[in-house]
Structures are given as C-alpha cells and as structure tokens.
Amino acid sequence: MNEIFQHRIKVLFQHCDPAGIVFYPRYFEMVNQTVEEWHDSGLHHSFSKMHMESGHGVPTVSIGAEFTAPSKMGDVLTWSLSVLRLGRTSAHLSVKARCGDQLRMTATPVLVYVHMGSGRPVPWPEDIRSRMSNYLDAGAKLPD
C-alpha cells in the first residue's frame, strides 16, 4: 500500500518577511512540523515520547529544497510526505507544500534513527519500519 501523509498549515504573520511572503527558513520549520505530525498521526509513534522517554531521535542529516512559487500570509498549504528510500537506519523523504494545485516548495530531508546517548545510528524498530514502508513512494526502493 502506498500512502501519502497529508496535513495543512495556514501561513501566519510569524512565517512572513516584510513583503508578506514566507521567509524561506520558515518553510524548514514547516517541513519539520510535517515530519513530527507524520510520526504522531501517520506512524502512531509519538515524536515527543521517542525523544523524551525512549532515548532515541531522528535528526535530519541532509536536506535539499526547491522553492517554486511564493506563499503569502493567509494561504493554506497542504503538506504531503512520502518515503523515497527506507534504509536500515535512515529514511529519505519527499515533503511537498501545495496551495490548491500549485506546488510551492519541495524538500528532501534524510532522517537517521539514533540513540540519543551515543548519537550513533541504530536500526529502526521493526514496527515503526513496517509502518514507514506503507508510505513508500511507488518508485521508491528498499535497500538490497
């Protein structure tokens, strides 16, 4: 099954520069919000419990971005997330923001599951990895 996680974020004054358009670093905050929402709602794996109780985390180790059209205060962006590649300890994601049919921004974060004490990568727990695989993009690959 190839699901796409989606949620919506309204562009607020706090997101904008003096021209009234989203200041590009704020998009990265919205990308992170999308990843957190996906963990909580899509994976049923509390982001806060993972970080605060289980001693694990998912730092972003790499991210690419393309800004295709400006977003303005009051726009409601639909954010979508899919998994491009799922490794033993990492996940390559595609996160897109649209306003209506118009693509506004695409990000490609890479997350790594780590033990917070050592900071070293550890394998995804099998239950989480299994739920993540439901979001694999149709063209995505699992490692050999």
Tab-separated table of N, CA and C in Angstrom:
chain	number	residue	atom	x	y	z
A	1	MET	N	0.853	-1.166	0.000
A	1	MET	CA	0.000	0.000	0.000
A	1	MET	C	0.901	1.232	0.000
A	2	ASN	N	0.625	2.188	-0.871
A	2	ASN	CA	1.414	3.409	-0.960
A	2	ASN	C	0.573	4.588	-0.498
A	3	GLU	N	0.721	4.921	0.773
A	3	GLU	CA	0.004	6.052	1.342
A	3	GLU	C	0.849	7.307	1.213
A	4	ILE	N	0.182	8.445	1.248
A	4	ILE	CA	0.850	9.731	1.340
A	4	ILE	C	0.260	10.424	2.555
A	5	PHE	N	1.130	10.828	3.479
A	5	PHE	CA	0.675	11.556	4.654
A	5	PHE	C	0.417	12.998	4.256
A	6	GLN	N	-0.703	13.567	4.724
A	6	GLN	CA	-1.015	14.959	4.440
A	6	GLN	C	-1.548	15.655	5.682
A	7	HIS	N	-1.224	16.933	5.780
A	7	HIS	CA	-1.833	17.804	6.773
A	7	HIS	C	-1.728	19.230	6.255
A	8	ARG	N	-2.398	20.151	6.934
A	8	ARG	CA	-2.472	21.528	6.451
A	8	ARG	C	-1.885	22.493	7.473
A	9	ILE	N	-1.245	23.522	6.955
A	9	ILE	CA	-0.693	24.597	7.784
A	9	ILE	C	-1.097	25.915	7.144
A	10	LYS	N	-1.699	26.785	7.927
A	10	LYS	CA	-2.042	28.120	7.457
A	10	LYS	C	-0.827	29.021	7.624
A	11	VAL	N	-0.512	29.785	6.576
A	11	VAL	CA	0.602	30.730	6.636
A	11	VAL	C	0.177	31.919	7.496
A	12	LEU	N	0.918	32.136	8.563
A	12	LEU	CA	0.627	33.199	9.518
A	12	LEU	C	1.640	34.338	9.383
A	13	PHE	N	1.343	35.451	10.035
A	13	PHE	CA	2.240	36.599	10.069
A	13	PHE	C	3.646	36.181	10.494
A	14	GLN	N	3.739	35.276	11.480
A	14	GLN	CA	5.034	34.839	12.016
A	14	GLN	C	5.900	34.139	10.970
A	15	HIS	N	5.312	33.640	9.906
A	15	HIS	CA	6.049	32.948	8.857
A	15	HIS	C	6.607	33.877	7.788
A	16	CYS	N	6.174	35.147	7.783
A	16	CYS	CA	6.406	36.024	6.632
A	16	CYS	C	7.489	37.070	6.853
A	17	ASP	N	8.067	37.492	5.726
A	17	ASP	CA	9.015	38.602	5.732
A	17	ASP	C	8.234	39.902	5.517
A	18	PRO	N	8.908	41.063	5.481
A	18	PRO	CA	8.176	42.327	5.316
A	18	PRO	C	7.367	42.433	4.015
A	19	ALA	N	7.693	41.609	3.009
A	19	ALA	CA	6.925	41.615	1.763
A	19	ALA	C	5.644	40.790	1.883
A	20	GLY	N	5.458	40.117	3.039
A	20	GLY	CA	4.250	39.328	3.242
A	20	GLY	C	4.297	37.948	2.636
A	21	ILE	N	5.508	37.486	2.248
A	21	ILE	CA	5.641	36.126	1.731
A	21	ILE	C	6.454	35.298	2.720
A	22	VAL	N	6.318	33.977	2.630
A	22	VAL	CA	7.014	33.102	3.579
A	22	VAL	C	8.520	33.301	3.439
A	23	PHE	N	9.158	33.600	4.562
A	23	PHE	CA	10.608	33.713	4.645
A	23	PHE	C	11.145	32.287	4.611
A	24	TYR	N	12.035	31.985	3.666
A	24	TYR	CA	12.392	30.600	3.369
A	24	TYR	C	12.790	29.748	4.582
A	25	PRO	N	13.473	30.265	5.629
A	25	PRO	CA	13.764	29.384	6.771
A	25	PRO	C	12.500	28.870	7.465
A	26	ARG	N	11.409	29.617	7.360
A	26	ARG	CA	10.156	29.183	7.990
A	26	ARG	C	9.606	27.934	7.309
A	27	TYR	N	9.895	27.785	5.999
A	27	TYR	CA	9.488	26.556	5.318
A	27	TYR	C	10.127	25.338	5.982
A	28	PHE	N	11.397	25.467	6.399
A	28	PHE	CA	12.075	24.336	7.042
A	28	PHE	C	11.416	23.988	8.370
A	29	GLU	N	10.919	24.997	9.083
A	29	GLU	CA	10.165	24.722	10.308
A	29	GLU	C	8.885	23.954	9.983
A	30	MET	N	8.232	24.317	8.878
A	30	MET	CA	7.007	23.622	8.473
A	30	MET	C	7.308	22.202	7.997
A	31	VAL	N	8.454	22.008	7.357
A	31	VAL	CA	8.879	20.651	6.973
A	31	VAL	C	9.036	19.815	8.236
A	32	ASN	N	9.709	20.364	9.252
A	32	ASN	CA	9.892	19.631	10.500
A	32	ASN	C	8.547	19.352	11.173
A	33	GLN	N	7.639	20.322	11.138
A	33	GLN	CA	6.303	20.104	11.708
A	33	GLN	C	5.611	18.947	10.995
A	34	THR	N	5.770	18.872	9.677
A	34	THR	CA	5.167	17.787	8.894
A	34	THR	C	5.758	16.443	9.321
A	35	VAL	N	7.071	16.378	9.520
A	35	VAL	CA	7.716	15.136	9.965
A	35	VAL	C	7.196	14.737	11.346
A	36	GLU	N	7.062	15.706	12.251
A	36	GLU	CA	6.546	15.405	13.592
A	36	GLU	C	5.103	14.911	13.530
A	37	GLU	N	4.275	15.582	12.745
A	37	GLU	CA	2.867	15.169	12.597
A	37	GLU	C	2.780	13.768	12.004
A	38	TRP	N	3.642	13.457	11.036
A	38	TRP	CA	3.668	12.133	10.414
A	38	TRP	C	4.003	11.070	11.457
A	39	HIS	N	4.999	11.347	12.294
A	39	HIS	CA	5.333	10.387	13.345
A	39	HIS	C	4.136	10.162	14.270
A	40	ASP	N	3.518	11.252	14.711
A	40	ASP	CA	2.413	11.139	15.656
A	40	ASP	C	1.168	10.510	15.032
A	41	SER	N	0.723	11.055	13.894
A	41	SER	CA	-0.556	10.636	13.304
A	41	SER	C	-0.427	9.517	12.288
A	42	GLY	N	0.630	9.550	11.489
A	42	GLY	CA	0.792	8.554	10.430
A	42	GLY	C	1.439	7.274	10.901
A	43	LEU	N	2.461	7.414	11.754
A	43	LEU	CA	3.192	6.233	12.228
A	43	LEU	C	2.733	5.770	13.598
A	44	HIS	N	1.900	6.577	14.273
A	44	HIS	CA	1.436	6.264	15.627
A	44	HIS	C	2.624	5.991	16.547
A	45	HIS	N	3.610	6.870	16.419
A	45	HIS	CA	4.852	6.768	17.182
A	45	HIS	C	5.171	8.166	17.685
A	46	SER	N	4.775	8.467	18.890
A	46	SER	CA	4.872	9.805	19.445
A	46	SER	C	6.284	10.373	19.328
A	47	PHE	N	6.377	11.493	18.644
A	47	PHE	CA	7.658	12.167	18.462
A	47	PHE	C	8.220	12.602	19.814
A	48	SER	N	7.356	13.149	20.664
A	48	SER	CA	7.840	13.617	21.968
A	48	SER	C	8.270	12.446	22.850
A	49	LYS	N	7.507	11.352	22.865
A	49	LYS	CA	7.902	10.196	23.676
A	49	LYS	C	9.200	9.587	23.168
A	50	MET	N	9.354	9.549	21.826
A	50	MET	CA	10.578	8.995	21.260
A	50	MET	C	11.789	9.774	21.782
A	51	HIS	N	11.692	11.097	21.760
A	51	HIS	CA	12.815	11.930	22.172
A	51	HIS	C	12.967	12.019	23.695
A	52	MET	N	11.865	12.106	24.390
A	52	MET	CA	11.921	12.381	25.829
A	52	MET	C	11.942	11.126	26.700
A	53	GLU	N	11.401	10.009	26.203
A	53	GLU	CA	11.298	8.812	27.041
A	53	GLU	C	12.112	7.624	26.538
A	54	SER	N	12.131	7.415	25.214
A	54	SER	CA	12.786	6.206	24.715
A	54	SER	C	14.277	6.381	24.486
A	55	GLY	N	14.749	7.633	24.518
A	55	GLY	CA	16.176	7.865	24.327
A	55	GLY	C	16.630	7.784	22.890
A	56	HIS	N	15.693	7.940	21.968
A	56	HIS	CA	16.021	7.913	20.547
A	56	HIS	C	15.574	9.217	19.896
A	57	GLY	N	16.091	9.455	18.703
A	57	GLY	CA	15.711	10.639	17.950
A	57	GLY	C	15.918	10.415	16.473
A	58	VAL	N	15.463	11.373	15.688
A	58	VAL	CA	15.594	11.287	14.232
A	58	VAL	C	16.116	12.619	13.674
A	59	PRO	N	17.405	12.904	13.897
A	59	PRO	CA	17.932	14.144	13.357
A	59	PRO	C	17.913	14.129	11.828
A	60	THR	N	17.755	15.316	11.267
A	60	THR	CA	17.868	15.496	9.818
A	60	THR	C	19.350	15.639	9.524
A	61	VAL	N	19.902	14.718	8.729
A	61	VAL	CA	21.329	14.746	8.423
A	61	VAL	C	21.626	15.386	7.077
A	62	SER	N	20.583	15.547	6.271
A	62	SER	CA	20.733	16.174	4.966
A	62	SER	C	19.360	16.673	4.545
A	63	ILE	N	19.345	17.786	3.797
A	63	ILE	CA	18.070	18.277	3.272
A	63	ILE	C	18.337	19.104	2.015
A	64	GLY	N	17.539	18.843	1.019
A	64	GLY	CA	17.550	19.661	-0.193
A	64	GLY	C	16.202	20.348	-0.299
A	65	ALA	N	16.163	21.467	-1.007
A	65	ALA	CA	14.901	22.205	-1.125
A	65	ALA	C	14.833	22.929	-2.455
A	66	GLU	N	13.617	23.040	-2.948
A	66	GLU	CA	13.343	23.827	-4.140
A	66	GLU	C	12.091	24.647	-3.872
A	67	PHE	N	12.198	25.941	-4.099
A	67	PHE	CA	11.092	26.865	-3.868
A	67	PHE	C	10.548	27.265	-5.236
A	68	THR	N	9.322	26.846	-5.542
A	68	THR	CA	8.806	27.026	-6.903
A	68	THR	C	7.834	28.181	-7.052
A	69	ALA	N	7.219	28.621	-5.974
A	69	ALA	CA	6.299	29.762	-6.030
A	69	ALA	C	6.154	30.310	-4.617
A	70	PRO	N	5.950	31.619	-4.477
A	70	PRO	CA	5.831	32.189	-3.131
A	70	PRO	C	4.495	31.848	-2.480
A	71	SER	N	4.535	31.781	-1.163
A	71	SER	CA	3.322	31.629	-0.366
A	71	SER	C	3.146	32.900	0.439
A	72	LYS	N	1.885	33.315	0.586
A	72	LYS	CA	1.589	34.571	1.261
A	72	LYS	C	0.755	34.329	2.509
A	73	MET	N	0.804	35.340	3.382
A	73	MET	CA	0.025	35.276	4.597
A	73	MET	C	-1.433	34.977	4.256
A	74	GLY	N	-2.012	34.020	4.976
A	74	GLY	CA	-3.395	33.618	4.753
A	74	GLY	C	-3.544	32.386	3.873
A	75	ASP	N	-2.507	32.060	3.083
A	75	ASP	CA	-2.569	30.838	2.278
A	75	ASP	C	-2.651	29.625	3.197
A	76	VAL	N	-3.371	28.618	2.782
A	76	VAL	CA	-3.398	27.350	3.499
A	76	VAL	C	-2.644	26.346	2.644
A	77	LEU	N	-1.543	25.856	3.202
A	77	LEU	CA	-0.691	24.922	2.477
A	77	LEU	C	-1.026	23.489	2.877
A	78	THR	N	-1.186	22.647	1.882
A	78	THR	CA	-1.347	21.218	2.117
A	78	THR	C	0.026	20.595	1.954
A	79	TRP	N	0.504	20.011	3.032
A	79	TRP	CA	1.808	19.377	3.060
A	79	TRP	C	1.636	17.877	2.878
A	80	SER	N	2.435	17.285	2.007
A	80	SER	CA	2.398	15.838	1.793
A	80	SER	C	3.785	15.259	2.043
A	81	LEU	N	3.809	14.043	2.538
A	81	LEU	CA	5.061	13.368	2.852
A	81	LEU	C	4.987	11.941	2.347
A	82	SER	N	6.032	11.530	1.651
A	82	SER	CA	6.182	10.133	1.253
A	82	SER	C	7.637	9.731	1.471
A	83	VAL	N	7.875	8.433	1.515
A	83	VAL	CA	9.215	7.889	1.727
A	83	VAL	C	9.798	7.518	0.371
A	84	LEU	N	10.946	8.093	0.052
A	84	LEU	CA	11.617	7.788	-1.210
A	84	LEU	C	12.494	6.552	-1.099
A	85	ARG	N	13.145	6.400	0.060
A	85	ARG	CA	14.017	5.251	0.287
A	85	ARG	C	14.067	4.980	1.780
A	86	LEU	N	13.951	3.725	2.126
A	86	LEU	CA	13.952	3.337	3.536
A	86	LEU	C	15.107	2.382	3.780
A	87	GLY	N	16.090	2.862	4.540
A	87	GLY	CA	17.251	2.042	4.869
A	87	GLY	C	17.113	1.404	6.232
A	88	ARG	N	18.176	0.761	6.670
A	88	ARG	CA	18.186	0.078	7.957
A	88	ARG	C	18.116	1.080	9.102
A	89	THR	N	18.796	2.254	8.935
A	89	THR	CA	18.817	3.277	9.978
A	89	THR	C	18.358	4.641	9.476
A	90	SER	N	18.099	4.761	8.178
A	90	SER	CA	17.769	6.071	7.599
A	90	SER	C	16.479	6.013	6.787
A	91	ALA	N	15.937	7.201	6.543
A	91	ALA	CA	14.750	7.342	5.689
A	91	ALA	C	14.924	8.611	4.855
A	92	HIS	N	14.840	8.453	3.544
A	92	HIS	CA	14.899	9.574	2.608
A	92	HIS	C	13.450	9.940	2.285
A	93	LEU	N	13.075	11.183	2.568
A	93	LEU	CA	11.687	11.606	2.438
A	93	LEU	C	11.508	12.622	1.321
A	94	SER	N	10.287	12.718	0.849
A	94	SER	CA	9.859	13.801	-0.034
A	94	SER	C	8.730	14.522	0.687
A	95	VAL	N	8.916	15.832	0.894
A	95	VAL	CA	7.912	16.648	1.571
A	95	VAL	C	7.574	17.798	0.634
A	96	LYS	N	6.293	17.920	0.292
A	96	LYS	CA	5.859	18.947	-0.657
A	96	LYS	C	4.761	19.809	-0.052
A	97	ALA	N	4.802	21.093	-0.408
A	97	ALA	CA	3.759	22.032	0.007
A	97	ALA	C	3.048	22.523	-1.237
A	98	ARG	N	1.702	22.473	-1.190
A	98	ARG	CA	0.880	22.974	-2.280
A	98	ARG	C	-0.170	23.918	-1.715
A	99	CYS	N	-0.524	24.882	-2.518
A	99	CYS	CA	-1.671	25.727	-2.229
A	99	CYS	C	-2.618	25.502	-3.391
A	100	GLY	N	-3.717	24.804	-3.126
A	100	GLY	CA	-4.575	24.364	-4.219
A	100	GLY	C	-3.778	23.394	-5.083
A	101	ASP	N	-3.735	23.650	-6.377
A	101	ASP	CA	-2.993	22.787	-7.297
A	101	ASP	C	-1.560	23.264	-7.524
A	102	GLN	N	-1.200	24.405	-6.952
A	102	GLN	CA	0.122	24.977	-7.222
A	102	GLN	C	1.164	24.483	-6.221
A	103	LEU	N	2.238	23.880	-6.760
A	103	LEU	CA	3.357	23.453	-5.934
A	103	LEU	C	4.125	24.693	-5.489
A	104	ARG	N	4.373	24.790	-4.188
A	104	ARG	CA	5.088	25.946	-3.651
A	104	ARG	C	6.517	25.598	-3.234
A	105	MET	N	6.705	24.389	-2.705
A	105	MET	CA	8.008	24.031	-2.165
A	105	MET	C	8.142	22.526	-2.091
A	106	THR	N	9.350	22.021	-2.361
A	106	THR	CA	9.668	20.605	-2.211
A	106	THR	C	10.935	20.486	-1.379
A	107	ALA	N	10.912	19.609	-0.396
A	107	ALA	CA	12.096	19.339	0.416
A	107	ALA	C	12.370	17.842	0.408
A	108	THR	N	13.646	17.502	0.523
A	108	THR	CA	14.044	16.098	0.542
A	108	THR	C	14.940	15.832	1.762
A	109	PRO	N	14.324	15.791	2.949
A	109	PRO	CA	15.129	15.513	4.143
A	109	PRO	C	15.514	14.039	4.240
A	110	VAL	N	16.659	13.811	4.857
A	110	VAL	CA	17.111	12.463	5.194
A	110	VAL	C	17.184	12.402	6.712
A	111	LEU	N	16.427	11.478	7.294
A	111	LEU	CA	16.409	11.280	8.742
A	111	LEU	C	17.205	10.032	9.086
A	112	VAL	N	17.859	10.061	10.233
A	112	VAL	CA	18.571	8.886	10.731
A	112	VAL	C	18.080	8.616	12.140
A	113	TYR	N	17.741	7.366	12.409
A	113	TYR	CA	17.298	6.950	13.734
A	113	TYR	C	18.536	6.746	14.595
A	114	VAL	N	18.635	7.482	15.703
A	114	VAL	CA	19.831	7.418	16.537
A	114	VAL	C	19.479	7.174	17.995
A	115	HIS	N	20.449	6.626	18.714
A	115	HIS	CA	20.385	6.534	20.163
A	115	HIS	C	20.908	7.868	20.678
A	116	MET	N	20.094	8.569	21.476
A	116	MET	CA	20.448	9.925	21.905
A	116	MET	C	21.696	9.939	22.787
A	117	GLY	N	21.901	8.907	23.593
A	117	GLY	CA	23.064	8.874	24.474
A	117	GLY	C	24.374	8.826	23.705
A	118	SER	N	24.439	7.959	22.705
A	118	SER	CA	25.684	7.802	21.942
A	118	SER	C	25.709	8.679	20.693
A	119	GLY	N	24.524	9.060	20.216
A	119	GLY	CA	24.457	9.806	18.966
A	119	GLY	C	24.700	8.944	17.742
A	120	ARG	N	24.785	7.646	17.941
A	120	ARG	CA	25.077	6.708	16.847
A	120	ARG	C	23.790	6.181	16.223
A	121	PRO	N	23.808	5.959	14.901
A	121	PRO	CA	22.644	5.356	14.240
A	121	PRO	C	22.373	3.950	14.759
A	122	VAL	N	21.093	3.633	14.884
A	122	VAL	CA	20.650	2.291	15.266
A	122	VAL	C	19.516	1.899	14.318
A	123	PRO	N	19.269	0.609	14.129
A	123	PRO	CA	18.204	0.187	13.223
A	123	PRO	C	16.826	0.665	13.695
A	124	TRP	N	15.983	1.002	12.711
A	124	TRP	CA	14.591	1.337	13.026
A	124	TRP	C	13.954	0.151	13.746
A	125	PRO	N	13.154	0.378	14.777
A	125	PRO	CA	12.374	-0.724	15.345
A	125	PRO	C	11.467	-1.297	14.247
A	126	GLU	N	11.305	-2.595	14.242
A	126	GLU	CA	10.589	-3.260	13.144
A	126	GLU	C	9.163	-2.751	12.981
A	127	ASP	N	8.452	-2.462	14.084
A	127	ASP	CA	7.074	-1.981	13.961
A	127	ASP	C	7.017	-0.610	13.296
A	128	ILE	N	7.964	0.259	13.623
A	128	ILE	CA	7.994	1.596	13.011
A	128	ILE	C	8.394	1.476	11.545
A	129	ARG	N	9.416	0.678	11.270
A	129	ARG	CA	9.876	0.492	9.878
A	129	ARG	C	8.754	-0.073	9.015
A	130	SER	N	7.983	-0.984	9.565
A	130	SER	CA	6.868	-1.570	8.831
A	130	SER	C	5.823	-0.499	8.487
A	131	ARG	N	5.487	0.356	9.458
A	131	ARG	CA	4.518	1.429	9.187
A	131	ARG	C	5.086	2.445	8.208
A	132	MET	N	6.405	2.718	8.300
A	132	MET	CA	7.029	3.646	7.360
A	132	MET	C	6.952	3.121	5.930
A	133	SER	N	7.079	1.817	5.778
A	133	SER	CA	7.057	1.232	4.430
A	133	SER	C	5.710	1.434	3.742
A	134	ASN	N	4.639	1.679	4.533
A	134	ASN	CA	3.339	1.974	3.932
A	134	ASN	C	3.364	3.290	3.155
A	135	TYR	N	4.335	4.151	3.453
A	135	TYR	CA	4.430	5.465	2.810
A	135	TYR	C	5.476	5.508	1.706
A	136	LEU	N	6.003	4.329	1.331
A	136	LEU	CA	6.986	4.291	0.252
A	136	LEU	C	6.363	4.786	-1.039
A	137	ASP	N	7.040	5.700	-1.686
A	137	ASP	CA	6.641	6.196	-3.000
A	137	ASP	C	6.650	5.020	-3.963
A	138	ALA	N	5.769	5.035	-4.953
A	138	ALA	CA	5.652	3.926	-5.902
A	138	ALA	C	6.994	3.596	-6.556
A	139	GLY	N	7.838	4.593	-6.784
A	139	GLY	CA	9.147	4.366	-7.399
A	139	GLY	C	10.264	4.156	-6.409
A	140	ALA	N	9.920	4.095	-5.109
A	140	ALA	CA	10.929	4.003	-4.059
A	140	ALA	C	11.518	2.602	-3.992
A	141	LYS	N	12.665	2.526	-3.306
A	141	LYS	CA	13.362	1.246	-3.182
A	141	LYS	C	13.675	0.959	-1.721
A	142	LEU	N	13.637	-0.299	-1.372
A	142	LEU	CA	14.177	-0.764	-0.103
A	142	LEU	C	15.617	-1.178	-0.369
A	143	PRO	N	16.484	-1.095	0.609
A	143	PRO	CA	17.883	-1.497	0.364
A	143	PRO	C	17.978	-2.974	0.055
A	144	ASP	N	19.038	-3.338	-0.662
A	144	ASP	CA	19.286	-4.755	-1.002
A	144	ASP	C	19.615	-5.565	0.216
